[in-house]
mmCIF file of N, CA and C in Angstrom:
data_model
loop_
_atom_site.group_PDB
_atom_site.id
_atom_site.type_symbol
_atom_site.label_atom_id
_atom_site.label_comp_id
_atom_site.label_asym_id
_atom_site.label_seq_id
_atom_site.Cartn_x
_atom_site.Cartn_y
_atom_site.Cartn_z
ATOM 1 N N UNK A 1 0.858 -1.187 0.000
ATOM 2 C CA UNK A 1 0.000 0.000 0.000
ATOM 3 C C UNK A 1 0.890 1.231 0.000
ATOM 4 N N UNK A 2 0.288 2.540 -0.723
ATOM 5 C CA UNK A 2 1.207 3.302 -0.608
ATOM 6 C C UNK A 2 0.970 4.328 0.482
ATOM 7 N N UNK A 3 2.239 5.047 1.234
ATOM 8 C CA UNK A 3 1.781 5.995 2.349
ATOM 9 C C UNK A 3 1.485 7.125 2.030
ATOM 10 N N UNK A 4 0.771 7.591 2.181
ATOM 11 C CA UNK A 4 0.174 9.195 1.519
ATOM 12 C C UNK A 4 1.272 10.326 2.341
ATOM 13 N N UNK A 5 2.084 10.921 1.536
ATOM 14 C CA UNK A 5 1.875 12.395 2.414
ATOM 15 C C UNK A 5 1.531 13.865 2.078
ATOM 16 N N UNK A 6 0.566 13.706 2.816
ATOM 17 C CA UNK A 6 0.112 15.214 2.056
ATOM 18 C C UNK A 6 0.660 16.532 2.288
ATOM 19 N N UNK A 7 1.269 17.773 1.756
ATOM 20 C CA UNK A 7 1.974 18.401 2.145
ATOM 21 C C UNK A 7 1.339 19.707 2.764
ATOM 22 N N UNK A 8 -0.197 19.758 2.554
ATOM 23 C CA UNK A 8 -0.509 20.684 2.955
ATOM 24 C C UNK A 8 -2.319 20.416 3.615
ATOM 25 N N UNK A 9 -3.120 21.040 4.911
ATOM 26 C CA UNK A 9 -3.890 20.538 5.105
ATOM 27 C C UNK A 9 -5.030 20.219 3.724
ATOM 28 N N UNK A 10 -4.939 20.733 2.963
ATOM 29 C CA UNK A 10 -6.234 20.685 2.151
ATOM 30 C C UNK A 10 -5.563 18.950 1.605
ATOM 31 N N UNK A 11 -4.758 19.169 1.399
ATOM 32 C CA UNK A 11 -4.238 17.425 0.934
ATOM 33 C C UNK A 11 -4.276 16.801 2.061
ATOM 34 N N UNK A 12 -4.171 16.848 3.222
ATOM 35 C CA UNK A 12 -4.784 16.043 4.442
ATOM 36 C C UNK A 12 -6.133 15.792 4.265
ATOM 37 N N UNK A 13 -7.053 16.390 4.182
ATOM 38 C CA UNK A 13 -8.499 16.459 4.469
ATOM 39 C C UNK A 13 -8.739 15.682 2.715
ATOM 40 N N UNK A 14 -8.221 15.900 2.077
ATOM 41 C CA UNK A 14 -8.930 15.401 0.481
ATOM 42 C C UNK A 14 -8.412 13.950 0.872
ATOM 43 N N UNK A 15 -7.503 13.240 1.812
ATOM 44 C CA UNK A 15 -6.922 12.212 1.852
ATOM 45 C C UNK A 15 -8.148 11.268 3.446
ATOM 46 N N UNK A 16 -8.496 12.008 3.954
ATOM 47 C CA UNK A 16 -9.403 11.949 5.059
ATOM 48 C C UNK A 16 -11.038 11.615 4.431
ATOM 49 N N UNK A 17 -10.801 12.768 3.274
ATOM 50 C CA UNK A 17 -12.785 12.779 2.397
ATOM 51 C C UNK A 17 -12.237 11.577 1.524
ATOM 52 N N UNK A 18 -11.391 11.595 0.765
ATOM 53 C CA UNK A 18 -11.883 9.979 0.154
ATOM 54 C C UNK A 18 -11.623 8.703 0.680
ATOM 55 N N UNK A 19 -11.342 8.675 1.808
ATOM 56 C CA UNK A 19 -11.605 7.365 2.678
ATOM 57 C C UNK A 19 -12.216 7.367 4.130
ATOM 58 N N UNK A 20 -13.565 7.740 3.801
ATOM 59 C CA UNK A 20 -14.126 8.026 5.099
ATOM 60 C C UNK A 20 -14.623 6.895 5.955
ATOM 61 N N UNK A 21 -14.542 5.904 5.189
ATOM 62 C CA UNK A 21 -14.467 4.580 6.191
ATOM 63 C C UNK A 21 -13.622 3.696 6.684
ATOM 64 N N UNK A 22 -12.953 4.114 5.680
ATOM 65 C CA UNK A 22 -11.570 3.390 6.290
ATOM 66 C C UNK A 22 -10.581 3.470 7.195
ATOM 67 N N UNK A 23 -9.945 3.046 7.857
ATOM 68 C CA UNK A 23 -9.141 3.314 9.166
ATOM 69 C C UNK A 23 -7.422 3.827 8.495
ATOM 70 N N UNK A 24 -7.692 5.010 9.120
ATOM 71 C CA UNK A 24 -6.301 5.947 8.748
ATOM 72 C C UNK A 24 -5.396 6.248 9.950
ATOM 73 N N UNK A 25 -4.425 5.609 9.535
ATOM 74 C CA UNK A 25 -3.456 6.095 10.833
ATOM 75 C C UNK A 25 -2.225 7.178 10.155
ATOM 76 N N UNK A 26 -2.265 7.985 11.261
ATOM 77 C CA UNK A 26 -1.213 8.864 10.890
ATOM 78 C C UNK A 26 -0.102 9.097 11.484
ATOM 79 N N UNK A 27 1.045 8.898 11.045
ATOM 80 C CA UNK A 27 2.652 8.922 11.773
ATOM 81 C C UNK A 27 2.814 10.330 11.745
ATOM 82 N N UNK A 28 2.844 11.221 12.589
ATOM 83 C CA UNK A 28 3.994 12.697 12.609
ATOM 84 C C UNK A 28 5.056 12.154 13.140
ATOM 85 N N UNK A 29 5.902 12.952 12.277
ATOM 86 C CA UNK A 29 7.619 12.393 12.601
ATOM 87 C C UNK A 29 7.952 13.903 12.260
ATOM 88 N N UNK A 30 9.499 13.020 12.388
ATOM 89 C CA UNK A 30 10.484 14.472 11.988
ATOM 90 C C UNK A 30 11.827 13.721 11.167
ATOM 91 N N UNK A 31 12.498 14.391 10.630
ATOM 92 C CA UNK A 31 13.671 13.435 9.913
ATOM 93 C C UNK A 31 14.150 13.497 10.989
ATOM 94 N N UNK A 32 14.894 14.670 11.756
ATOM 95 C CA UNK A 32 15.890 14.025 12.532
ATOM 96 C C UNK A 32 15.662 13.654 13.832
ATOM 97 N N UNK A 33 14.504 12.840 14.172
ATOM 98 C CA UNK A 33 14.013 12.105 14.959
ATOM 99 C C UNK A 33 14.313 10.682 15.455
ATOM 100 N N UNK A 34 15.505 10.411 16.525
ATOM 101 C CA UNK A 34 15.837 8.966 16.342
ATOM 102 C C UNK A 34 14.715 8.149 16.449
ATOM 103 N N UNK A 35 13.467 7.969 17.577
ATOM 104 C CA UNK A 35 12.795 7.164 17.655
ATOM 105 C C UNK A 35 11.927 7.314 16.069
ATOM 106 N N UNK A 36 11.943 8.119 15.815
ATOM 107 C CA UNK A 36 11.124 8.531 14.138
ATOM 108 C C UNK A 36 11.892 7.567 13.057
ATOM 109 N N UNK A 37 12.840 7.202 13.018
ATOM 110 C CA UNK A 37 13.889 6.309 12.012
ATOM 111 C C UNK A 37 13.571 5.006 12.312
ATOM 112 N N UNK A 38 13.945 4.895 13.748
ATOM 113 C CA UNK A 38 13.449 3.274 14.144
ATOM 114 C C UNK A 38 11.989 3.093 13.825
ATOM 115 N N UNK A 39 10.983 3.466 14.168
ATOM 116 C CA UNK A 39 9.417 3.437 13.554
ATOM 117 C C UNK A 39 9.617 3.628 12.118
ATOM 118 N N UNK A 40 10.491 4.189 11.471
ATOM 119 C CA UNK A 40 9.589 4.207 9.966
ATOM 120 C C UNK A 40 9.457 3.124 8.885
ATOM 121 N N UNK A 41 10.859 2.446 8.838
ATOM 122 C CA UNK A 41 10.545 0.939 8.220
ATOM 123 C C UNK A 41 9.498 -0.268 8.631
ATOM 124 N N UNK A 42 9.144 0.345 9.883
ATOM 125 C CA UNK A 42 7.706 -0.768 10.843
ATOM 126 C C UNK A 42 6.171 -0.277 10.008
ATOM 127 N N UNK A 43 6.368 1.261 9.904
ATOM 128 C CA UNK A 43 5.208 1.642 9.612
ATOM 129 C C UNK A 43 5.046 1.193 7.758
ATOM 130 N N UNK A 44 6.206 1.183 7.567
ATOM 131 C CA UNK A 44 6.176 0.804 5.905
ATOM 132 C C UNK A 44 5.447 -0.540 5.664
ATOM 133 N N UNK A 45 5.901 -1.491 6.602
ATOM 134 C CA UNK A 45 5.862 -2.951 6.937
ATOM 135 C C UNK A 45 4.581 -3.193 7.360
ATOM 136 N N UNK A 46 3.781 -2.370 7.783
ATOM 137 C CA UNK A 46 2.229 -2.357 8.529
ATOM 138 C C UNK A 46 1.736 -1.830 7.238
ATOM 139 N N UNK A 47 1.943 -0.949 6.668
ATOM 140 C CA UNK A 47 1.362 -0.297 5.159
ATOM 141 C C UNK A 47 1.219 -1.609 4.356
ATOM 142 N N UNK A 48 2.339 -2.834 4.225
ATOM 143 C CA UNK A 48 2.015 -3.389 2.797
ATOM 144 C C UNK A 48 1.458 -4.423 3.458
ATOM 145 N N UNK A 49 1.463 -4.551 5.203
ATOM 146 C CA UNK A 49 0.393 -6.092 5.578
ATOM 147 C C UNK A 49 -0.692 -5.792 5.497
ATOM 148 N N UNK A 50 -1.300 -4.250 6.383
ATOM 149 C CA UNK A 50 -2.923 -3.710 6.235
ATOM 150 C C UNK A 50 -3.192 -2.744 4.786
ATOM 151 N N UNK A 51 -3.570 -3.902 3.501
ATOM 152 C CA UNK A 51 -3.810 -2.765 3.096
ATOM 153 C C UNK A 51 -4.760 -2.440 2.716
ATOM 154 N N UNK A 52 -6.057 -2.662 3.616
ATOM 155 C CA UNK A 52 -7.350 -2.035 3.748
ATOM 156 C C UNK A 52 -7.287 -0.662 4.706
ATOM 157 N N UNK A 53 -6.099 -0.357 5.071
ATOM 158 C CA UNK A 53 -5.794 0.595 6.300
ATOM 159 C C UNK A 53 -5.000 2.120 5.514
ATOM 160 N N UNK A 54 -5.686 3.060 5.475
ATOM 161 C CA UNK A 54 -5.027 4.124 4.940
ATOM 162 C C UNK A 54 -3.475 4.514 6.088
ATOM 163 N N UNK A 55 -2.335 4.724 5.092
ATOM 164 C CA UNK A 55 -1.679 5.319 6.266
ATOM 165 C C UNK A 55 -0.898 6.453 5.497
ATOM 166 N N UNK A 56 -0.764 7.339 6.487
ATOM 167 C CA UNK A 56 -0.022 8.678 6.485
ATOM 168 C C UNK A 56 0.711 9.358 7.177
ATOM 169 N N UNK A 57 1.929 9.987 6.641
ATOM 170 C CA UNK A 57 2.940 10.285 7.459
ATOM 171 C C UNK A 57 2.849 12.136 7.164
ATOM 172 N N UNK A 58 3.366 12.681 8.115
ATOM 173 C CA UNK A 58 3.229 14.093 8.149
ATOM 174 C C UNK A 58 4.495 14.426 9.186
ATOM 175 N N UNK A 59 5.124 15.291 8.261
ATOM 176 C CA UNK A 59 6.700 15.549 8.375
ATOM 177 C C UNK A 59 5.968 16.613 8.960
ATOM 178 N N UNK A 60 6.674 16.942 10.799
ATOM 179 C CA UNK A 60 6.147 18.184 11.567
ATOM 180 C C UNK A 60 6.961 19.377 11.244
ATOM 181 N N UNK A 61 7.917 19.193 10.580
ATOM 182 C CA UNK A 61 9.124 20.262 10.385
ATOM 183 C C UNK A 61 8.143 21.454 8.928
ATOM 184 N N UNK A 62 7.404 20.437 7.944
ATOM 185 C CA UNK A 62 7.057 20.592 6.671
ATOM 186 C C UNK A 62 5.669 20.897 6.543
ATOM 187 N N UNK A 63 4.977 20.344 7.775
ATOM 188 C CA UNK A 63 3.289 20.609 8.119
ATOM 189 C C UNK A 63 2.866 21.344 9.126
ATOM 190 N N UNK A 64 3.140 22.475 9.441
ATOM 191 C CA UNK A 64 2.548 23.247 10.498
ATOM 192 C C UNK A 64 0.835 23.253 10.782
ATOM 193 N N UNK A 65 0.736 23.462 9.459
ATOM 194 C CA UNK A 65 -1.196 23.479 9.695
ATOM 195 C C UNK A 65 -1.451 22.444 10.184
ATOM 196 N N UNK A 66 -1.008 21.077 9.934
ATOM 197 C CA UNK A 66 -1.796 19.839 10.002
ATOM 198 C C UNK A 66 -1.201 19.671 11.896
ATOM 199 N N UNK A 67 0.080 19.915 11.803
ATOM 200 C CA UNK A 67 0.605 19.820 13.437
ATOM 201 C C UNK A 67 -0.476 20.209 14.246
ATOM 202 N N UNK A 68 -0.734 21.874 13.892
ATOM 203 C CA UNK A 68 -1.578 22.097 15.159
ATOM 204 C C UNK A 68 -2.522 22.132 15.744
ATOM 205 N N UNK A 69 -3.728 21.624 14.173
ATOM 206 C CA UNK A 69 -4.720 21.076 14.419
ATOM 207 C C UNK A 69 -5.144 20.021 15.242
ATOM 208 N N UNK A 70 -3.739 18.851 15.244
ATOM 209 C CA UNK A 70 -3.748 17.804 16.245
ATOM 210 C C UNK A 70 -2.574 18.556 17.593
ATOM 211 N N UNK A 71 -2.394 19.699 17.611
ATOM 212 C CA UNK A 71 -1.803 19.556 18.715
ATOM 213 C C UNK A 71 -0.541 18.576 19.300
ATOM 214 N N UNK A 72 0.168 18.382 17.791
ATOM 215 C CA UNK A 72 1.507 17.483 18.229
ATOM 216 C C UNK A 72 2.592 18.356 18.966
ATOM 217 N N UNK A 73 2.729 17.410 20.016
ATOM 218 C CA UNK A 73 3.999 17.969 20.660
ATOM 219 C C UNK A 73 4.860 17.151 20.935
ATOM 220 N N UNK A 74 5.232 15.927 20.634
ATOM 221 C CA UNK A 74 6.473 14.725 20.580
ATOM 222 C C UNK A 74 6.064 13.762 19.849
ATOM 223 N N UNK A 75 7.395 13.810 19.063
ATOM 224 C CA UNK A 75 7.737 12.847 18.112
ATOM 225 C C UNK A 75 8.069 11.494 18.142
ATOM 226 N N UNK A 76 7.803 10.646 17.465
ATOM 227 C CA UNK A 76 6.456 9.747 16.634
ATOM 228 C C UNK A 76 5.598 9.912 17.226
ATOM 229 N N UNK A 77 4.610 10.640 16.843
ATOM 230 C CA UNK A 77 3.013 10.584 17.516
ATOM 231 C C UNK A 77 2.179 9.810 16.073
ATOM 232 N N UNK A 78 1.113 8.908 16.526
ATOM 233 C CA UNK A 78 0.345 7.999 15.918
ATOM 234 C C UNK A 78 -1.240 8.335 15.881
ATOM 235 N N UNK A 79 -1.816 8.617 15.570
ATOM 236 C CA UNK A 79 -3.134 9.001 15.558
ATOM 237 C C UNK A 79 -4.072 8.038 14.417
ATOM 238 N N UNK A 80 -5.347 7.400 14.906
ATOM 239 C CA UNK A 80 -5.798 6.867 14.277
ATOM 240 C C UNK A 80 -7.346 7.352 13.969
ATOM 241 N N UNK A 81 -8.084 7.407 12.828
ATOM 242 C CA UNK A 81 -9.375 7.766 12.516
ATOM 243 C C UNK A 81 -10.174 7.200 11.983
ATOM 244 N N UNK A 82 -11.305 7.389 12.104
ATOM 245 C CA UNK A 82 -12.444 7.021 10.777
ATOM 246 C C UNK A 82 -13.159 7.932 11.381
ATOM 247 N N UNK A 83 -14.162 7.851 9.838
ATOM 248 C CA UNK A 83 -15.096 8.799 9.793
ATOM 249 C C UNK A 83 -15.078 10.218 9.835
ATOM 250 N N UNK A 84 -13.275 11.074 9.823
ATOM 251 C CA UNK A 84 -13.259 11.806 9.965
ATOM 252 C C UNK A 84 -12.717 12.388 11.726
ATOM 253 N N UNK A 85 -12.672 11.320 12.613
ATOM 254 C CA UNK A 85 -12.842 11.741 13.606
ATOM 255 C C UNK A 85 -11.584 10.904 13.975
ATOM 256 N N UNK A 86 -10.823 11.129 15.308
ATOM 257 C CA UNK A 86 -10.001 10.398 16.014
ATOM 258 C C UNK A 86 -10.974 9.585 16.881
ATOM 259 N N UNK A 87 -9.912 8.033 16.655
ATOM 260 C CA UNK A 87 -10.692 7.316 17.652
ATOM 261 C C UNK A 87 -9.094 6.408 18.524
ATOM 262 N N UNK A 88 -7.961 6.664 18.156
ATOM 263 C CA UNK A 88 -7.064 6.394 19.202
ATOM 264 C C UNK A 88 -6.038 7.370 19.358
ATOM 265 N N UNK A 89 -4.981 7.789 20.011
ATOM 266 C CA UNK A 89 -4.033 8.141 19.934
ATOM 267 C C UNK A 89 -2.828 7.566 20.877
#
C-alpha cells in the first residue's frame, strides 16, 4: 500500500474525504528524529500487511497546519481515525 503524504492541510483532508471509512493512521515524525527512524521501516511494513488501512505520514518540520490542528507535541506521535474523527491516539 502506498503511504500518503500530504503536504498541505487541504491534501490532508482530500486524503481523510476519500476514505471516510476506512481506518487511517497517521505517523507525525520528523527526519531528525531517532525514535522517528526506528518506527519508519515498521510503519512501511504495517502499510504493505494492512492494506485495507489508509496510512499517512506528516513531516512536523514541513506541516505546520496539520501539526496544530492535532496539537503534536512529541515525536512519533500515531493518531488513528475514521469517519473523519479520532478514535485512538
Amino acid at each position: 500500500m502506498t503511504i500518503r503524504e500530504p503536504s498541505d492541510v487541504d491534501e490532508f483532508d482530500a486524503v481523510l474525504n476519500e476514505n471516510p471509512d476506512s481506518l487511517v493512521v497517521i505517523d507525525f515524525y520528523a527526519t531528525w528524529c531517532g525514535p522517528c527512524k526506528i518506527m519508519g521501516p515498521k510503519f512501511i511494513k504495517l502499510s504493505n500487511e494492512f492494506t485495507s488501512v489508509v496510512f499517512v505520514k506528516v513531516d512536523v518540520d514541513e506541516s505546520e497546519d496539520i501539526v496544530s490542528r492535532f496539537d503534536i507535541k512529541v515525536m512519533p506521535t500515531f493518531i488513528f481515525m475514521r469517519k473523519g474523527a479520532q478514535i485512538v491516539n
